[in-house]
Amino acid sequence: MILVTGGTGLVGSHLLHKLVSENKQVRAIYRRSHTLDRVKHVFSYYNKDHKVLYDKIEWIKADINDVPALEIAFKDIEYVYHCAAFVSFEPNKYYQLRNINIEGTANIVNLCISHHIKKLCYVSSIAAIGHESNPNQFITEETEWNPEEDNSVYAITKYGAEMEVWRGTQEGVPAVIVNPGIILGPGYWKGGSSGNLFRIIHKGLKYYTSGSSAYVDVWDVCNSMVKLMQSDIKNERFIIISENLAFNDFQKKVAKTLVVKPAKKEASAFLLELGWRLDWLTNKLFGKRRKLSKQMAKTVRSKTVYDNSKVKNALQFKFKSIDDSIENVSKFYLNDLKNN
């Protein structure tokens, strides 16, 4: 039997759809009952018989920091996809991020060890990979993480979670780590998911930034994970990205498919530096949630390029074009907007 953590998230819900569509025996954990509706909604995008598929999942209420509940979830499990994570770039959420991303992963790894799991797949992020000083130099799986850099709190905790997975491999659990870029997929239009970008662009974006990042379709993430788990590959990490793209190009493509005007003005370095300081001040004075951290202001100006050749060569994997991904996600977004 297969266990999926984070089954009510973007990657987890799509992964569950793939697994049950292939008649796999699947158990998934959830924390709050209302989040199960999101999974049902995602399933409805792809199948008329989505209720039949959804009912194949065995759900267990558990938190990745609730070890007794996890013990129940791990009964008779052979393979684990660990998708659960907390995504936030707010510096004051550091301890919450540590608790979920690092300590929660440590719990999953410990149970994988004690239950003699055959293989573990951990969903990390390109945020947990090091950077190159030359923006034209491709970042690979071998690019070293530099703890002395001013890394975001999210990146620090995802890197810490990877260390827990590597510890597990030393204690006998075969594992693969995937490092996706910005994951494009439908159904999650708020919060830390990329769907929020579509919502913001549709509402009207005033500024774009000069940086770039890497993007990937959610189905490519799920398909590569399953292929890696079914292969003989173990104890390796893989960058999972389709294309490197400037933020300005991305927002233009999304705006076009949503039939809205793209942002025309570039947010200057001065504006971003001023912005994160004002954001910090309003948080201190009025307790408002952070929207722009110092690290985020730097990231959105940074130009990075990632190399996806390792997974392409290992699996003979072909990625979906980002244009197709954007078109599909935009279609689902507009549909949901019309029906809500």
Coordinates of C-alpha atoms in Angstrom, one line a residue:
M1 CA 0.0 0.0 0.0
I2 CA 1.1 3.6 -0.7
L3 CA 0.9 6.5 1.8
V4 CA 0.6 10.1 0.6
T5 CA 1.2 12.9 3.1
G6 CA 0.0 16.4 2.1
G7 CA -2.8 14.7 0.1
T8 CA -5.0 17.8 0.2
G9 CA -2.4 20.1 -1.4
L10 CA -1.8 20.9 -5.0
V11 CA 0.8 18.2 -5.7
G12 CA -0.8 15.7 -3.3
S13 CA -4.3 15.9 -4.8
H14 CA -3.0 15.4 -8.4
L15 CA -0.7 12.6 -7.3
L16 CA -3.7 10.9 -5.6
H17 CA -5.7 11.2 -8.8
K18 CA -2.8 9.6 -10.8
L19 CA -2.3 6.8 -8.3
V20 CA -6.0 5.8 -7.9
S21 CA -6.5 6.1 -11.7
E22 CA -3.8 3.4 -12.0
N23 CA -5.6 1.2 -9.5
K24 CA -3.0 1.6 -6.7
Q25 CA -4.0 1.0 -3.1
V26 CA -3.6 4.4 -1.6
R27 CA -3.9 5.9 1.9
A28 CA -3.7 9.6 2.5
I29 CA -3.6 11.8 5.6
Y30 CA -5.5 15.0 6.2
R31 CA -5.7 17.5 9.0
R32 CA -9.0 19.3 8.5
S33 CA -12.2 17.8 7.0
H34 CA -13.0 20.8 4.8
T35 CA -9.8 20.5 2.9
L36 CA -11.0 17.2 1.4
D37 CA -13.5 19.2 -0.7
R38 CA -10.5 20.7 -2.5
V39 CA -9.3 17.2 -3.5
K40 CA -12.8 16.3 -4.8
H41 CA -12.8 19.6 -6.8
V42 CA -9.4 18.8 -8.3
F43 CA -10.7 15.3 -9.3
S44 CA -13.7 16.8 -10.9
Y45 CA -11.5 18.7 -13.4
Y46 CA -10.3 15.5 -14.9
N47 CA -13.1 12.9 -14.6
K48 CA -16.9 12.6 -14.9
D49 CA -16.6 9.6 -12.5
H50 CA -14.5 11.6 -10.1
K51 CA -16.5 10.5 -7.0
V52 CA -15.8 6.8 -7.8
L53 CA -12.1 7.6 -8.0
Y54 CA -12.1 9.7 -4.9
D55 CA -13.8 6.9 -2.9
K56 CA -10.9 4.6 -3.6
I57 CA -8.7 6.7 -1.3
E58 CA -8.4 5.6 2.4
W59 CA -8.2 8.7 4.4
I60 CA -6.7 8.9 7.9
K61 CA -6.9 12.0 10.0
A62 CA -3.3 12.8 11.1
D63 CA -0.8 15.5 11.5
I64 CA 2.8 14.9 10.6
N65 CA 3.7 16.0 14.1
D66 CA 1.2 13.6 15.7
V67 CA 3.3 10.4 15.9
P68 CA 0.6 8.2 17.4
A69 CA -1.8 9.1 14.5
L70 CA 1.0 8.6 12.0
E71 CA 1.7 5.1 13.5
I72 CA -1.9 4.1 12.5
A73 CA -1.4 5.7 9.0
F74 CA 1.8 3.7 8.5
K75 CA 0.2 0.3 9.1
D76 CA 0.8 -2.1 6.1
I77 CA 2.5 0.8 4.1
E78 CA 5.3 -0.1 1.7
Y79 CA 5.9 3.2 -0.2
V80 CA 5.6 6.8 1.0
Y81 CA 5.2 10.0 -1.0
H82 CA 5.9 12.8 1.4
C83 CA 4.3 15.9 -0.1
A84 CA 3.2 17.7 3.1
A85 CA 4.8 21.1 3.7
F86 CA 4.2 24.6 5.0
V87 CA 4.9 27.3 2.3
S88 CA 5.6 30.7 3.7
F89 CA 8.3 33.4 3.2
E90 CA 7.3 35.4 6.2
P91 CA 10.3 35.6 8.6
N92 CA 8.2 35.5 11.7
K93 CA 6.8 32.1 10.6
Y94 CA 10.3 30.5 10.9
Y95 CA 9.5 28.3 13.9
Q96 CA 6.2 27.1 12.4
L97 CA 8.1 26.3 9.2
R98 CA 10.7 24.4 11.2
N99 CA 8.0 22.5 13.1
I100 CA 6.2 21.3 10.0
N101 CA 9.0 21.1 7.3
I102 CA 11.9 19.8 9.4
E103 CA 10.4 18.2 12.5
G104 CA 7.5 16.8 10.6
T105 CA 9.8 15.3 8.0
A106 CA 11.9 13.8 10.7
N107 CA 8.8 12.0 12.0
I108 CA 8.0 10.7 8.6
V109 CA 11.6 9.5 8.1
N110 CA 11.7 7.8 11.5
L111 CA 8.5 5.9 10.8
C112 CA 9.8 4.9 7.4
I113 CA 12.9 3.5 9.2
S114 CA 10.9 1.6 11.9
H115 CA 8.3 0.3 9.4
H116 CA 11.0 -0.8 6.9
I117 CA 9.5 1.2 4.0
K118 CA 10.7 0.0 0.6
K119 CA 11.1 3.6 -0.8
L120 CA 10.4 7.2 0.1
C121 CA 9.8 10.1 -2.3
Y122 CA 10.2 13.6 -0.8
V123 CA 8.9 16.7 -2.5
S124 CA 11.4 19.5 -1.8
S125 CA 12.0 22.6 -3.8
I126 CA 14.5 24.4 -6.0
A127 CA 14.6 26.8 -3.0
A128 CA 16.7 24.2 -1.2
I129 CA 19.4 24.1 -3.9
G130 CA 22.4 26.5 -3.9
H131 CA 22.9 29.5 -6.1
E132 CA 25.5 30.4 -8.7
S133 CA 27.2 33.8 -8.5
N134 CA 27.0 33.9 -12.3
P135 CA 23.3 34.3 -13.3
N136 CA 24.0 32.6 -16.6
Q137 CA 25.5 29.5 -15.0
F138 CA 23.1 26.6 -14.8
I139 CA 22.1 25.4 -11.3
T140 CA 22.3 21.6 -11.0
E141 CA 21.7 19.0 -8.4
E142 CA 25.4 19.4 -7.5
T143 CA 25.3 23.1 -6.8
E144 CA 26.2 23.5 -3.2
W145 CA 24.0 25.1 -0.6
N146 CA 25.6 28.0 1.1
P147 CA 24.3 28.4 4.7
E148 CA 26.1 31.8 4.9
E149 CA 23.8 33.3 2.3
D150 CA 20.8 35.3 3.3
N151 CA 18.4 32.5 2.5
S152 CA 14.6 32.7 3.0
V153 CA 13.1 30.9 6.0
Y154 CA 11.2 28.6 3.6
A155 CA 14.5 27.6 1.8
I156 CA 16.3 27.0 5.1
T157 CA 13.6 24.7 6.4
K158 CA 13.2 22.8 3.1
Y159 CA 17.0 22.2 3.1
G160 CA 16.7 21.1 6.7
A161 CA 14.0 18.6 5.7
E162 CA 16.3 17.2 2.9
M163 CA 18.9 16.6 5.6
E164 CA 16.4 14.4 7.5
V165 CA 15.7 12.4 4.3
W166 CA 19.4 11.9 3.7
R167 CA 19.7 10.7 7.3
G168 CA 17.0 8.2 6.5
T169 CA 18.9 6.8 3.6
Q170 CA 21.9 6.3 5.9
E171 CA 19.6 4.3 8.2
G172 CA 18.4 2.0 5.4
V173 CA 15.5 3.8 3.7
P174 CA 15.9 4.1 -0.1
A175 CA 14.8 7.6 -1.1
V176 CA 14.5 10.0 -4.0
I177 CA 14.1 13.8 -3.6
V178 CA 12.5 15.9 -6.2
N179 CA 13.2 19.7 -6.4
P180 CA 10.4 21.3 -8.4
G181 CA 10.3 24.9 -9.6
I182 CA 7.2 27.0 -9.3
I183 CA 4.4 24.3 -9.8
L184 CA 1.6 25.3 -12.1
G185 CA -1.7 23.5 -11.5
P186 CA -5.4 24.3 -10.8
G187 CA -7.7 24.3 -7.8
Y188 CA -5.7 26.2 -5.3
W189 CA -6.2 29.9 -6.0
K190 CA -5.1 31.4 -2.6
G191 CA -2.3 31.0 -0.1
G192 CA 1.2 29.9 -1.0
S193 CA 0.2 28.0 -4.2
S194 CA 1.1 29.3 -7.7
G195 CA -2.7 29.5 -8.4
N196 CA -2.6 32.7 -6.3
L197 CA -0.4 34.2 -9.0
F198 CA -3.2 33.7 -11.6
R199 CA -5.7 35.3 -9.2
I200 CA -3.4 38.3 -8.6
I201 CA -2.7 38.8 -12.3
H202 CA -6.4 38.5 -13.2
K203 CA -7.3 41.1 -10.6
G204 CA -4.7 43.5 -12.1
L205 CA -0.9 43.6 -11.5
K206 CA 0.7 47.0 -11.4
Y207 CA 4.3 46.0 -11.4
Y208 CA 6.5 43.2 -12.7
T209 CA 10.0 42.4 -11.4
S210 CA 13.3 41.9 -13.3
G211 CA 14.1 38.4 -12.0
S212 CA 13.5 35.0 -13.3
S213 CA 12.7 31.5 -12.1
A214 CA 11.9 28.0 -13.2
Y215 CA 8.4 26.6 -13.8
V216 CA 6.8 23.1 -14.1
D217 CA 3.4 21.6 -14.7
V218 CA 1.9 19.8 -11.7
W219 CA 1.4 16.7 -13.8
D220 CA 5.0 16.6 -14.7
V221 CA 5.9 16.7 -11.0
C222 CA 3.6 13.8 -10.3
N223 CA 4.6 11.7 -13.3
S224 CA 8.3 12.1 -12.6
M225 CA 7.8 11.2 -8.9
V226 CA 5.9 8.0 -9.8
K227 CA 8.5 7.1 -12.5
L228 CA 11.3 7.6 -10.0
M229 CA 9.6 5.5 -7.4
Q230 CA 9.0 2.7 -9.9
S231 CA 12.6 2.8 -11.0
D232 CA 15.8 1.3 -9.5
I233 CA 17.0 4.8 -8.8
K234 CA 17.6 5.5 -5.1
N235 CA 19.3 8.1 -2.8
E236 CA 19.4 10.8 -5.5
R237 CA 17.8 14.2 -6.0
F238 CA 16.3 15.6 -9.2
I239 CA 15.5 19.1 -10.4
I240 CA 12.0 19.0 -11.8
I241 CA 11.5 22.0 -14.1
S242 CA 10.2 22.5 -17.6
E243 CA 11.4 26.0 -18.5
N244 CA 13.4 28.9 -17.1
L245 CA 11.4 32.1 -17.6
A246 CA 11.6 35.8 -16.7
F247 CA 8.9 36.9 -14.3
N248 CA 7.8 39.5 -16.8
D249 CA 7.4 36.9 -19.5
F250 CA 5.4 34.7 -17.2
Q251 CA 3.0 37.4 -16.1
K252 CA 2.5 38.5 -19.8
K253 CA 1.7 34.9 -20.8
V254 CA -0.8 34.5 -17.9
A255 CA -2.4 37.9 -18.6
K256 CA -2.9 37.0 -22.2
T257 CA -4.7 33.7 -21.4
L258 CA -6.8 35.4 -18.8
V259 CA -7.6 38.2 -21.3
V260 CA -6.4 41.0 -19.0
K261 CA -3.8 43.6 -19.3
P262 CA -0.3 42.7 -18.0
A263 CA 1.8 44.9 -15.7
K264 CA 3.6 47.6 -17.6
K265 CA 5.9 49.0 -15.0
E266 CA 9.0 47.4 -13.6
A267 CA 9.5 47.5 -9.9
S268 CA 12.9 49.1 -9.4
A269 CA 15.4 47.9 -6.9
F270 CA 14.8 51.1 -4.8
L271 CA 11.0 50.4 -4.8
L272 CA 11.5 46.8 -3.6
E273 CA 14.0 47.8 -1.0
L274 CA 11.7 50.5 0.3
G275 CA 8.7 48.0 0.1
W276 CA 10.2 45.3 2.3
R277 CA 11.2 47.9 4.9
L278 CA 7.7 49.4 5.0
D279 CA 6.2 45.9 5.1
W280 CA 8.4 45.1 8.2
L281 CA 7.4 48.4 9.8
T282 CA 3.6 47.8 9.4
N283 CA 4.0 44.3 10.8
K284 CA 5.8 45.7 13.9
L285 CA 3.4 48.6 14.4
F286 CA 0.0 47.1 13.4
G287 CA 0.7 43.3 13.4
K288 CA -0.2 42.9 9.7
R289 CA 1.0 39.8 8.0
R290 CA 4.3 40.1 6.1
K291 CA 3.9 40.3 2.3
L292 CA 7.4 41.2 1.2
S293 CA 10.5 40.0 3.1
K294 CA 14.1 41.2 2.5
Q295 CA 14.9 37.8 1.0
M296 CA 11.9 37.9 -1.3
A297 CA 12.7 41.4 -2.6
K298 CA 16.1 40.0 -3.5
T299 CA 14.7 36.8 -5.1
V300 CA 12.3 38.6 -7.4
R301 CA 15.2 40.6 -8.8
S302 CA 17.5 37.6 -9.2
K303 CA 18.1 35.8 -12.5
T304 CA 18.6 32.1 -12.1
V305 CA 18.6 29.2 -14.6
Y306 CA 18.1 25.6 -13.6
D307 CA 19.3 22.4 -15.4
N308 CA 16.7 19.6 -15.9
S309 CA 18.9 17.3 -17.9
K310 CA 19.5 14.8 -15.0
V311 CA 15.8 13.7 -14.8
K312 CA 15.3 13.9 -18.5
N313 CA 18.3 11.5 -19.1
A314 CA 17.5 9.2 -16.2
L315 CA 13.8 8.7 -17.1
Q316 CA 13.8 9.7 -20.8
F317 CA 11.3 12.3 -19.5
K318 CA 9.6 14.9 -21.7
F319 CA 8.2 18.0 -20.0
K320 CA 5.0 19.8 -21.0
S321 CA 5.5 23.3 -22.4
I322 CA 4.8 26.1 -19.9
D323 CA 2.6 27.8 -22.5
D324 CA 0.3 24.7 -22.4
S325 CA 0.4 24.6 -18.6
I326 CA -0.6 28.3 -18.4
E327 CA -3.4 27.9 -20.9
N328 CA -4.8 24.9 -19.0
V329 CA -4.6 26.5 -15.5
S330 CA -6.1 29.7 -16.8
K331 CA -9.0 27.8 -18.3
F332 CA -9.8 26.1 -15.0
Y333 CA -9.4 29.4 -13.1
L334 CA -11.9 31.2 -15.3
N335 CA -14.2 28.3 -15.1
D336 CA -14.1 28.3 -11.3
L337 CA -14.6 32.0 -11.3
K338 CA -17.7 31.8 -13.4
N339 CA -19.2 29.0 -11.3
N340 CA -18.5 30.5 -7.9

